[in-house]
Amino acid sequence: MRRPGPALRVALLGVTATLTGFALLAGWLGFHAYAYDQARERATARTTGVVVEDGIGQDEDIRVRWRDRTGREHVQRFGIYDTDRYAKDRDFAVVYDPDEANPRGFPGDPEETSAEDDLLVPILLAGIAAAVLCSVWARRGVRFRRAARRPGRPMTATVHCGLRPVSAQALSETLWLALTEAGGSDRPKAWQRIMWHPALDDLRGPVEVSAHHRAGSRGAVVVRLPDGTRLVPLGRLRRRAPRRVFLDEYAAVRTTLKDSFTPVDTAALSARPWWWTGAQGAAGGLVMGGVAGAFLIGGTAVAAVGMALCAATLLAALWALSAPLP
């Protein structure tokens, strides 16, 4: 059985990370949404509390003082939609489970479903995000298959590495093919961004290739190297060089990165698995998302774990979509 190529491995990792991460997120939030619904169904006792504080946080929550049947006083924060109705010193209906020793209150108005929606809406958004991210990979696969079936014509290709600043400390690396007519001028006629393949590391200078795409169209082009390797395109075919991207010959850039920075342990770097950078990004997302959920969004374990899963999944999925270089 032939092993999947590097582009397919990245795609499988991206799709797997997306589906697994968002499935865990949906499971986590769905479990707590079900527990909330069951607890609210058991809340058969009703009482009237008083709003002691309003306009709390960005969502303008309220804090209510209420008493259960035993006369025990509770002060609890509620998320509400009708913020104008429940101002300070106004009554607020509360329902609770009379059988619990320390009951939890729920809004007595059945229309006030803010707490439940905070659990259900992210599940819907996670499903939409997963569908969008997976559809990008599906579109890339369909586009590759369609272009690869079209007749090819001989062209000359030169591999370039594109560097674009994404922050003050980081650069985004992309791979581009400069395509010229075989036997024509040296000026590139078109540019196509591609995913990395190990066959590119052995190329030196212009090479004769076969370009497969629909004639006269600006759709993606699939380039077949002399050894039969087909390169996966990213995006459309460009008639001009990409803007705000510093382009240099790919082989020269790879050699410079390996040979120039002597303090770097290049042997250790090359021994790392190709998915190592993505795993680091996912781990960073877990930490950052957990901190954001714990201190900025609700401050509960549900929010912390939910944000950690969301951030880790998104960073891993976006890393794979960026077609990273090893």
XYZ file of C-alpha atoms in Angstrom:
326
model
C 0.000 0.000 0.000
C 1.454 3.343 -1.052
C 1.863 5.914 1.708
C -0.044 9.191 1.265
C 1.970 12.090 -0.105
C 2.962 15.091 2.025
C 0.037 17.226 0.840
C -2.464 14.487 1.665
C -0.877 13.923 5.084
C -1.257 17.612 5.941
C -4.850 17.567 4.694
C -5.703 14.463 6.725
C -4.129 15.989 9.819
C -6.023 19.256 9.317
C -9.378 17.535 8.810
C -8.783 15.138 11.718
C -7.781 17.956 14.068
C -10.808 19.998 13.005
C -13.359 17.211 13.423
C -11.847 15.815 16.618
C -11.382 19.165 18.322
C -14.821 20.525 17.528
C -16.427 17.160 18.365
C -14.810 17.312 21.814
C -15.983 20.905 22.194
C -19.538 20.000 21.185
C -19.508 16.996 23.520
C -18.241 19.070 26.443
C -20.795 21.856 25.968
C -23.595 19.431 25.084
C -23.041 17.466 28.291
C -23.324 20.630 30.386
C -26.314 21.866 28.378
C -28.101 18.572 29.075
C -27.217 18.764 32.786
C -28.512 22.354 32.894
C -31.758 21.354 31.209
C -32.299 18.466 33.618
C -31.591 20.655 36.638
C -34.035 23.279 35.405
C -36.758 20.673 34.958
C -36.369 19.713 38.621
C -36.737 23.366 39.663
C -40.419 23.266 40.638
C -40.387 25.684 43.568
C -40.903 29.337 42.834
C -39.992 32.486 44.728
C -39.410 36.174 44.076
C -36.013 37.764 44.513
C -34.748 41.314 44.315
C -32.151 42.633 41.879
C -29.292 44.032 43.951
C -26.965 44.874 41.053
C -27.385 45.279 37.326
C -25.230 45.943 34.264
C -22.525 43.455 35.321
C -19.876 42.823 32.668
C -20.207 43.175 28.913
C -23.420 41.113 28.871
C -25.040 43.317 31.546
C -25.845 40.444 33.877
C -27.703 40.996 37.141
C -27.158 39.841 40.712
C -30.268 38.736 42.613
C -30.938 38.119 46.328
C -33.548 35.433 46.947
C -34.643 33.023 49.685
C -35.625 29.365 49.472
C -38.345 27.613 51.473
C -36.126 27.155 54.487
C -35.482 30.880 54.658
C -31.870 30.548 53.553
C -30.669 33.572 51.625
C -28.902 33.257 48.281
C -27.148 35.883 46.162
C -26.705 34.685 42.612
C -25.680 36.111 39.263
C -28.001 35.599 36.288
C -27.534 36.161 32.587
C -30.598 37.794 31.010
C -31.750 39.192 27.693
C -34.258 41.816 28.905
C -31.747 44.062 30.651
C -34.125 47.068 30.722
C -36.802 45.146 32.567
C -34.647 43.854 35.418
C -33.024 46.981 36.811
C -31.732 47.357 40.365
C -34.328 46.990 43.177
C -36.861 45.330 40.880
C -38.383 41.899 41.460
C -36.981 38.871 39.689
C -38.775 35.511 39.625
C -36.585 32.547 40.593
C -37.290 28.813 40.384
C -35.230 26.159 42.190
C -35.194 22.511 43.211
C -36.798 22.283 46.659
C -35.164 18.924 47.375
C -31.610 20.237 47.202
C -29.832 21.305 50.371
C -28.159 24.205 48.586
C -30.383 24.818 45.559
C -29.346 26.605 42.406
C -31.683 29.267 41.092
C -32.941 29.614 37.546
C -34.812 32.505 35.917
C -38.533 32.088 36.492
C -39.308 33.601 33.084
C -39.065 30.772 30.503
C -38.031 33.323 27.869
C -34.814 34.104 29.743
C -32.604 31.347 28.283
C -29.281 33.203 28.219
C -27.388 30.620 30.291
C -28.643 27.723 28.169
C -27.981 29.556 24.913
C -24.403 30.238 26.032
C -23.910 26.461 25.875
C -25.923 25.660 22.747
C -24.914 28.511 20.424
C -21.171 27.655 20.536
C -22.047 24.104 19.461
C -23.773 25.503 16.372
C -20.858 27.838 15.676
C -18.396 24.951 16.085
C -20.350 22.928 13.529
C -20.308 25.815 11.063
C -16.571 26.373 11.596
C -15.830 22.665 11.094
C -17.886 22.608 7.899
C -16.100 25.687 6.525
C -12.601 24.412 7.341
C -13.275 20.955 5.895
C -14.866 22.462 2.791
C -11.627 24.330 2.087
C -9.758 21.022 1.965
C -12.514 19.463 -0.135
C -12.327 22.357 -2.598
C -8.561 22.011 -2.856
C -8.901 18.294 -3.559
C -11.586 18.757 -6.219
C -9.633 21.554 -7.879
C -6.494 19.403 -7.947
C -8.326 16.432 -9.503
C -10.014 18.551 -12.136
C -6.853 20.344 -13.206
C -4.771 17.159 -13.197
C -7.149 15.520 -15.733
C -6.752 18.349 -18.243
C -4.186 18.133 -21.066
C -0.739 19.375 -20.150
C 1.559 21.640 -22.070
C 5.318 22.000 -21.692
C 6.510 24.918 -19.605
C 9.554 25.896 -17.578
C 9.180 26.289 -13.804
C 11.353 27.834 -11.114
C 10.579 27.285 -7.431
C 10.555 30.365 -5.199
C 10.153 30.767 -1.467
C 7.988 33.716 -0.484
C 8.482 35.477 2.835
C 5.791 37.797 4.158
C 5.817 39.437 7.604
C 2.807 38.437 9.728
C 4.069 40.140 12.891
C 7.139 41.900 14.213
C 8.651 38.551 15.210
C 7.368 36.084 12.603
C 7.470 35.522 8.859
C 5.045 33.505 6.789
C 6.747 31.140 4.323
C 5.018 30.155 1.093
C 6.106 28.301 -2.025
C 5.550 29.672 -5.524
C 6.204 28.392 -9.030
C 7.270 30.931 -11.644
C 6.056 29.502 -14.965
C 7.393 30.498 -18.377
C 6.747 29.171 -21.839
C 9.146 26.415 -22.829
C 11.770 27.864 -25.111
C 10.398 31.378 -24.675
C 11.620 34.393 -22.704
C 12.904 34.123 -19.156
C 10.232 36.451 -17.854
C 7.589 34.497 -15.860
C 4.239 34.318 -17.562
C 2.324 33.118 -14.499
C 2.721 32.405 -10.776
C 1.144 29.553 -8.861
C 1.315 28.972 -5.107
C 1.840 25.298 -4.204
C 2.105 22.923 -1.256
C 5.506 21.589 -0.287
C 6.769 18.274 -1.654
C 10.174 16.669 -0.942
C 10.866 16.509 -4.673
C 11.216 20.305 -4.633
C 14.356 20.106 -2.463
C 16.231 18.385 -5.289
C 15.383 20.974 -7.930
C 18.052 23.430 -9.006
C 17.209 26.264 -11.365
C 14.550 26.158 -14.099
C 13.159 22.723 -14.958
C 10.987 21.502 -17.799
C 7.521 20.618 -16.470
C 4.052 19.812 -17.744
C 1.349 22.327 -16.740
C -2.232 21.038 -16.578
C -5.125 23.516 -16.558
C -7.890 24.851 -18.723
C -6.524 27.009 -21.523
C -7.297 30.704 -21.155
C -8.531 30.319 -17.583
C -7.119 31.775 -14.386
C -7.945 28.627 -12.443
C -5.300 26.682 -10.559
C -2.642 24.813 -12.524
C -1.290 21.381 -11.589
C 2.405 21.092 -12.433
C 3.941 17.689 -13.123
C 7.682 17.475 -12.498
C 10.004 15.415 -14.706
C 9.919 12.528 -12.187
C 6.095 12.404 -12.372
C 5.412 14.250 -9.117
C 2.242 16.340 -9.265
C 2.281 19.495 -7.130
C -0.884 20.550 -5.323
C -1.869 24.159 -6.138
C -3.160 26.682 -3.614
C -5.325 29.492 -4.889
C -5.720 30.724 -8.416
C -3.130 31.175 -11.133
C -1.651 34.683 -11.050
C -0.414 36.655 -14.012
C 1.819 38.797 -11.805
C 4.110 38.104 -8.882
C 2.359 38.229 -5.487
C 2.472 41.618 -3.803
C 4.107 42.323 -0.457
C 5.966 39.000 -0.667
C 9.759 38.777 -0.821
C 10.608 36.042 -3.322
C 13.883 34.165 -3.573
C 14.931 30.892 -5.160
C 13.735 28.048 -2.957
C 16.901 25.951 -2.965
C 19.067 28.940 -2.066
C 16.813 29.890 0.841
C 16.817 26.343 2.241
C 20.598 26.187 2.023
C 20.985 29.556 3.730
C 18.704 28.600 6.598
C 20.651 25.403 7.249
C 24.158 26.784 6.891
C 24.087 30.379 8.095
C 22.752 30.143 11.642
C 25.414 28.050 13.348
C 23.966 28.230 16.916
C 20.886 26.293 15.732
C 21.047 22.519 16.145
C 19.999 21.630 12.603
C 20.265 17.886 13.304
C 17.717 18.187 16.089
C 15.446 20.312 13.909
C 15.517 17.833 11.048
C 14.801 14.950 13.454
C 11.543 16.507 14.601
C 8.357 15.119 13.023
C 6.757 17.267 10.346
C 3.697 17.938 12.517
C 5.751 19.264 15.451
C 5.047 22.954 14.754
C 1.325 22.299 14.521
C 1.391 20.416 17.812
C 3.183 23.336 19.449
C 0.536 25.716 18.142
C -2.261 23.497 19.469
C -0.594 23.313 22.885
C -0.241 27.083 22.945
C -3.909 27.386 22.018
C -4.876 25.155 24.931
C -3.031 27.411 27.360
C -4.183 30.729 25.901
C -7.769 29.569 25.461
C -7.916 28.190 28.986
C -6.598 31.435 30.447
C -9.038 33.506 28.376
C -11.980 31.332 29.412
C -10.987 31.377 33.066
C -10.367 35.101 33.422
C -12.199 36.841 30.583
C -15.248 34.751 29.657
C -17.357 33.662 32.588
C -14.520 32.450 34.765
C -15.962 28.935 35.036
C -14.445 25.539 34.290
C -16.960 25.098 31.467
C -15.774 28.305 29.787
C -12.092 27.567 30.404
C -12.188 24.067 28.908
C -14.446 25.179 26.047
C -12.177 28.070 25.065
C -9.082 25.870 25.380
C -10.546 23.262 23.008
C -11.716 25.943 20.571
C -8.366 27.778 20.450
C -6.314 24.581 20.128
C -8.517 23.272 17.316
C -8.489 26.524 15.373
C -4.719 26.989 15.608
C -4.032 23.404 14.510
C -6.541 23.628 11.641
C -5.262 26.987 10.413
C -1.660 25.781 10.631
C -2.518 22.870 8.342
C -4.437 25.128 5.943
C -1.395 27.408 5.631
C 0.457 24.567 3.835
C 3.461 24.688 6.216
C 6.991 23.908 5.167
C 8.760 21.208 7.227
